[in-house]
Structure formats: structure tokens, C-alpha cells
Amino acid sequence: MHATAHNPTQNPALTRSAGALYLVIILCGLTAELALRGPLLQGAPDQIAAAMAAQLPQLRLSLLADVIMLLADITLALVFFSLLRDRAPALARAALVFRLGQAVLIGASLMALASAPALLDDLPRMAVHMTDMHALGYDIGLILFGVNSLIMARLLGLGDTPRIIAGGIAAAGIVYLTGSLLRLTAPGLSAAFEPAYLVCILAESALCLWLLITGRL
């Protein structure tokens, strides 16, 4: 089927741009959380404060990566809505709202994290608390993203995306919802659940590659 003005779902260029945005989100998100910030947030509060103070450029670079991810996420929400609104208008609007809601929470949590460097000299424990607030905001945002993922799985299942990828996105949504709710209600179980997030990485990477390679959604 050829792309037309009335069938944006089959717009290969726009679909590939969605894949490119997804790639930016995956790379920046993993880099910020695992490579840059994660190593600094290990140990007791005093150790975390000392690590952040010693590696401020690394912490600030993680903030930059998160900002890039946030901008890409907002743009991707709009691109997906443009591609999917004719397929199922109500579902496309719901997916847009939940993804933008997640973006709002991530942006708010970044404000908490960005305040940490200024607090390190006088209030190091408060600086560490700001990193906890950032993590909490991120987890609440992932609840919204989990709902978005379930809606997106349904939208993808209505189009050309392979069922295994759509199913993977649905599974990722369940993982996001379960993981975030565990952190809020039973944090002691969170560490045991963390390997499940590999499902999210695999499913979203598969969708990213499908969009980039095929230009179909």
C-alpha cells in the first residue's frame, strides 16, 4: 500500500522517524540511568553524596541525556498520534495522553535531580533525598507508560506490526506497571523483579528496529 495524505499510518518516512526517535530514547535512557547515574547511586547516603560530589560532570551529563530523552519522547508521542489517529481515534488519543502524562512526571522528577548538585556542599543528605525523589517520580511516570504500552500494543495489533512485537510491548507494559507498583507498595521485592525489565528492553528495541527497517506500523 502506498502512503497517501489520508492514510498517514502508511507513511514510511514518518514511521522511520518514529523508529529514530525510539532509538534516541532507548540509548539516552539506558546511558543516563545505567552508565552515568547508576554507578554514583550505590551504597549508603554518605557514599552516594561523596560519589556525586566527585563526579559532578558525570551527573550533569546524565541530566543532559535525560533531557534529550524527554524531548524525543514528547515528539514520539505526537508522531505516533499522527500515524495512528485514523486507525483507532480513541485509542490513539488515550496513548497520547498517557505518554505525555509520563513526560510531565519525568520532567518534574528531573527538576528534583537537577537540584542535587547545589545541595551537596551544605545539605548532602538532602541532595541524596532529591535523587530518591527523582526515582519516585520516574516510577510513577512508568505507571502511565505501562498503560500507554498496553494501549500501543492494541494499536500495533491492528496494523502491520508483527504480533510477536505487539505482544512484547504488551508484556513490557505489564512489567512497567508491576515494577513501579512494587516499588511503591513492596519495595523489598523490587530487586528480585528487576531482571523482568529485560523484557522491556527487548520488546522496545524490536519495535524500534521494525520501524526503522520496514517503515511500517
Tab-separated table of C-alpha atoms in Angstrom:
chain	number	residue	atom	x	y	z
A	1	MET	CA	0.000	0.000	0.000
A	2	HIS	CA	1.316	3.453	-0.865
A	3	ALA	CA	1.309	6.394	1.514
A	4	THR	CA	-1.396	8.969	0.996
A	5	ALA	CA	-2.438	12.143	2.731
A	6	HIS	CA	-5.490	10.293	4.060
A	7	ASN	CA	-3.562	7.289	5.329
A	8	PRO	CA	-0.676	8.567	7.458
A	9	THR	CA	-0.287	5.122	9.033
A	10	GLN	CA	1.435	4.053	5.812
A	11	ASN	CA	3.846	6.999	5.709
A	12	PRO	CA	7.249	5.236	5.636
A	13	ALA	CA	9.291	8.401	6.246
A	14	LEU	CA	7.255	9.401	9.289
A	15	THR	CA	7.264	5.831	10.569
A	16	ARG	CA	11.048	5.644	10.266
A	17	SER	CA	11.304	8.948	12.106
A	18	ALA	CA	9.354	7.275	14.920
A	19	GLY	CA	11.937	4.488	14.906
A	20	ALA	CA	14.773	7.020	15.040
A	21	LEU	CA	13.141	8.815	17.971
A	22	TYR	CA	12.654	5.477	19.729
A	23	LEU	CA	16.354	4.740	19.239
A	24	VAL	CA	17.282	8.092	20.808
A	25	ILE	CA	15.002	7.360	23.761
A	26	ILE	CA	16.458	3.892	24.333
A	27	LEU	CA	20.090	4.985	24.030
A	28	CYS	CA	19.741	8.140	26.127
A	29	GLY	CA	17.603	6.448	28.764
A	30	LEU	CA	19.930	3.497	29.253
A	31	THR	CA	23.023	5.701	29.141
A	32	ALA	CA	21.659	8.138	31.718
A	33	GLU	CA	20.338	5.537	34.126
A	34	LEU	CA	22.811	2.656	33.849
A	35	ALA	CA	26.095	4.072	32.573
A	36	LEU	CA	26.215	7.589	34.027
A	37	ARG	CA	23.976	7.912	37.074
A	38	GLY	CA	23.616	4.355	38.324
A	39	PRO	CA	27.251	3.895	39.410
A	40	LEU	CA	27.023	7.074	41.517
A	41	LEU	CA	23.935	5.995	43.448
A	42	GLN	CA	25.331	2.899	45.132
A	43	GLY	CA	25.878	2.462	48.863
A	44	ALA	CA	24.917	4.471	51.931
A	45	PRO	CA	23.728	8.100	51.659
A	46	ASP	CA	27.150	9.457	52.642
A	47	GLN	CA	28.809	7.344	49.951
A	48	ILE	CA	26.286	8.494	47.347
A	49	ALA	CA	26.832	12.146	48.247
A	50	ALA	CA	30.604	11.706	48.038
A	51	ALA	CA	30.345	9.939	44.675
A	52	MET	CA	28.132	12.675	43.237
A	53	ALA	CA	30.443	15.404	44.516
A	54	ALA	CA	33.457	13.668	42.985
A	55	GLN	CA	31.734	13.072	39.638
A	56	LEU	CA	29.571	16.147	39.105
A	57	PRO	CA	30.253	16.320	35.343
A	58	GLN	CA	29.051	12.718	35.032
A	59	LEU	CA	25.877	13.524	36.972
A	60	ARG	CA	25.198	16.600	34.841
A	61	LEU	CA	25.793	14.583	31.674
A	62	SER	CA	23.139	12.129	32.841
A	63	LEU	CA	20.751	15.072	33.190
A	64	LEU	CA	21.507	16.156	29.634
A	65	ALA	CA	20.846	12.637	28.362
A	66	ASP	CA	17.540	12.599	30.237
A	67	VAL	CA	16.503	15.949	28.759
A	68	ILE	CA	17.249	14.680	25.244
A	69	MET	CA	15.259	11.535	26.007
A	70	LEU	CA	12.356	13.628	27.303
A	71	LEU	CA	12.246	15.815	24.192
A	72	ALA	CA	12.390	12.743	21.960
A	73	ASP	CA	9.616	11.095	23.985
A	74	ILE	CA	7.275	14.067	23.601
A	75	THR	CA	7.998	14.224	19.882
A	76	LEU	CA	7.433	10.479	19.522
A	77	ALA	CA	4.078	10.770	21.286
A	78	LEU	CA	2.976	13.311	18.680
A	79	VAL	CA	4.360	11.266	15.778
A	80	PHE	CA	2.604	8.105	16.955
A	81	PHE	CA	-0.645	10.036	17.319
A	82	SER	CA	-0.299	11.347	13.776
A	83	LEU	CA	0.325	7.833	12.484
A	84	LEU	CA	-2.373	6.061	14.470
A	85	ARG	CA	-5.257	8.511	14.882
A	86	ASP	CA	-7.032	7.279	11.747
A	87	ARG	CA	-6.630	3.647	12.816
A	88	ALA	CA	-8.424	3.958	16.156
A	89	PRO	CA	-9.001	7.601	17.189
A	90	ALA	CA	-9.994	6.988	20.804
A	91	LEU	CA	-7.093	4.610	21.475
A	92	ALA	CA	-4.624	6.940	19.753
A	93	ARG	CA	-5.768	9.857	21.923
A	94	ALA	CA	-5.527	7.736	25.058
A	95	ALA	CA	-1.999	6.630	24.149
A	96	LEU	CA	-1.016	10.258	23.538
A	97	VAL	CA	-2.407	11.413	26.884
A	98	PHE	CA	-0.725	8.670	28.909
A	99	ARG	CA	2.634	9.137	27.167
A	100	LEU	CA	2.532	12.920	27.628
A	101	GLY	CA	1.490	12.406	31.245
A	102	GLN	CA	4.585	10.287	31.738
A	103	ALA	CA	6.672	13.041	30.158
A	104	VAL	CA	5.285	15.607	32.615
A	105	LEU	CA	6.233	13.417	35.575
A	106	ILE	CA	9.703	12.731	34.190
A	107	GLY	CA	10.235	16.458	33.668
A	108	ALA	CA	9.155	17.193	37.231
A	109	SER	CA	11.429	14.474	38.604
A	110	LEU	CA	14.349	15.907	36.638
A	111	MET	CA	13.856	19.194	38.494
A	112	ALA	CA	14.471	17.320	41.743
A	113	LEU	CA	17.581	15.628	40.369
A	114	ALA	CA	18.911	18.880	38.910
A	115	SER	CA	18.752	20.467	42.370
A	116	ALA	CA	21.051	17.821	43.882
A	117	PRO	CA	24.413	19.363	42.838
A	118	ALA	CA	23.570	22.688	44.501
A	119	LEU	CA	22.775	20.910	47.774
A	120	LEU	CA	25.896	18.768	48.017
A	121	ASP	CA	28.059	21.253	49.928
A	122	ASP	CA	25.606	22.306	52.638
A	123	LEU	CA	22.943	19.594	52.675
A	124	PRO	CA	24.422	16.365	51.294
A	125	ARG	CA	21.661	14.192	52.765
A	126	MET	CA	19.051	16.401	51.092
A	127	ALA	CA	20.929	16.030	47.804
A	128	VAL	CA	20.642	12.261	48.126
A	129	HIS	CA	16.964	12.655	49.002
A	130	MET	CA	16.488	14.553	45.735
A	131	THR	CA	17.813	11.531	43.843
A	132	ASP	CA	15.230	9.418	45.677
A	133	MET	CA	12.508	11.894	44.692
A	134	HIS	CA	13.659	11.649	41.084
A	135	ALA	CA	13.447	7.855	41.201
A	136	LEU	CA	9.971	8.035	42.749
A	137	GLY	CA	8.720	10.424	40.072
A	138	TYR	CA	10.215	8.216	37.380
A	139	ASP	CA	8.476	5.141	38.792
A	140	ILE	CA	5.110	6.901	38.906
A	141	GLY	CA	5.705	8.026	35.328
A	142	LEU	CA	6.327	4.421	34.333
A	143	ILE	CA	2.870	3.501	35.620
A	144	LEU	CA	1.440	5.834	32.996
A	145	PHE	CA	3.862	4.464	30.421
A	146	GLY	CA	2.771	0.940	31.297
A	147	VAL	CA	-0.812	1.871	30.456
A	148	ASN	CA	0.426	3.569	27.275
A	149	SER	CA	2.265	0.383	26.312
A	150	LEU	CA	-0.870	-1.729	26.691
A	151	ILE	CA	-2.820	0.709	24.512
A	152	MET	CA	0.000	0.823	21.954
A	153	ALA	CA	0.079	-2.970	21.827
A	154	ARG	CA	-3.569	-2.940	20.814
A	155	LEU	CA	-2.952	-0.234	18.196
A	156	LEU	CA	0.043	-2.100	16.799
A	157	GLY	CA	-2.007	-5.282	16.606
A	158	LEU	CA	-4.438	-3.521	14.279
A	159	GLY	CA	-1.725	-2.763	11.723
A	160	ASP	CA	1.316	-4.289	10.058
A	161	THR	CA	3.476	-4.773	13.147
A	162	PRO	CA	4.188	-8.489	13.803
A	163	ARG	CA	2.097	-9.944	16.587
A	164	ILE	CA	5.187	-11.036	18.500
A	165	ILE	CA	6.339	-7.410	18.711
A	166	ALA	CA	2.884	-6.141	19.675
A	167	GLY	CA	2.727	-8.890	22.295
A	168	GLY	CA	6.156	-7.899	23.552
A	169	ILE	CA	5.020	-4.301	24.003
A	170	ALA	CA	2.003	-5.545	25.969
A	171	ALA	CA	4.315	-7.653	28.142
A	172	ALA	CA	6.546	-4.609	28.651
A	173	GLY	CA	3.513	-2.642	29.808
A	174	ILE	CA	2.733	-5.301	32.396
A	175	VAL	CA	6.356	-5.258	33.572
A	176	TYR	CA	6.357	-1.464	33.914
A	177	LEU	CA	3.096	-1.491	35.861
A	178	THR	CA	4.151	-4.344	38.126
A	179	GLY	CA	7.646	-2.996	38.758
A	180	SER	CA	6.500	0.507	39.625
A	181	LEU	CA	3.671	-0.691	41.848
A	182	LEU	CA	6.113	-2.966	43.675
A	183	ARG	CA	8.450	-0.029	44.296
A	184	LEU	CA	5.549	1.921	45.780
A	185	THR	CA	3.907	-0.831	47.819
A	186	ALA	CA	6.525	-3.551	48.408
A	187	PRO	CA	9.987	-2.074	47.773
A	188	GLY	CA	11.649	-5.096	49.318
A	189	LEU	CA	10.567	-7.159	46.314
A	190	SER	CA	11.844	-4.715	43.696
A	191	ALA	CA	15.371	-6.099	43.443
A	192	ALA	CA	14.098	-9.602	42.685
A	193	PHE	CA	11.826	-8.211	39.965
A	194	GLU	CA	14.482	-6.132	38.181
A	195	PRO	CA	15.515	-8.862	35.663
A	196	ALA	CA	11.990	-8.651	34.223
A	197	TYR	CA	12.872	-5.242	32.758
A	198	LEU	CA	14.915	-7.105	30.151
A	199	VAL	CA	11.539	-7.846	28.535
A	200	CYS	CA	11.002	-4.098	28.115
A	201	ILE	CA	14.428	-3.534	26.566
A	202	LEU	CA	13.989	-6.406	24.114
A	203	ALA	CA	10.411	-5.527	23.138
A	204	GLU	CA	11.052	-1.824	22.641
A	205	SER	CA	14.291	-2.478	20.765
A	206	ALA	CA	12.431	-4.879	18.470
A	207	LEU	CA	9.751	-2.272	17.769
A	208	CYS	CA	12.416	0.368	17.163
A	209	LEU	CA	14.207	-1.826	14.612
A	210	TRP	CA	10.939	-2.801	12.915
A	211	LEU	CA	10.010	0.856	12.436
A	212	LEU	CA	13.469	1.811	11.188
A	213	ILE	CA	13.916	-1.100	8.789
A	214	THR	CA	10.433	-1.529	7.343
A	215	GLY	CA	8.859	1.913	7.669
A	216	ARG	CA	5.604	0.126	8.538
A	217	LEU	CA	3.437	0.326	11.610
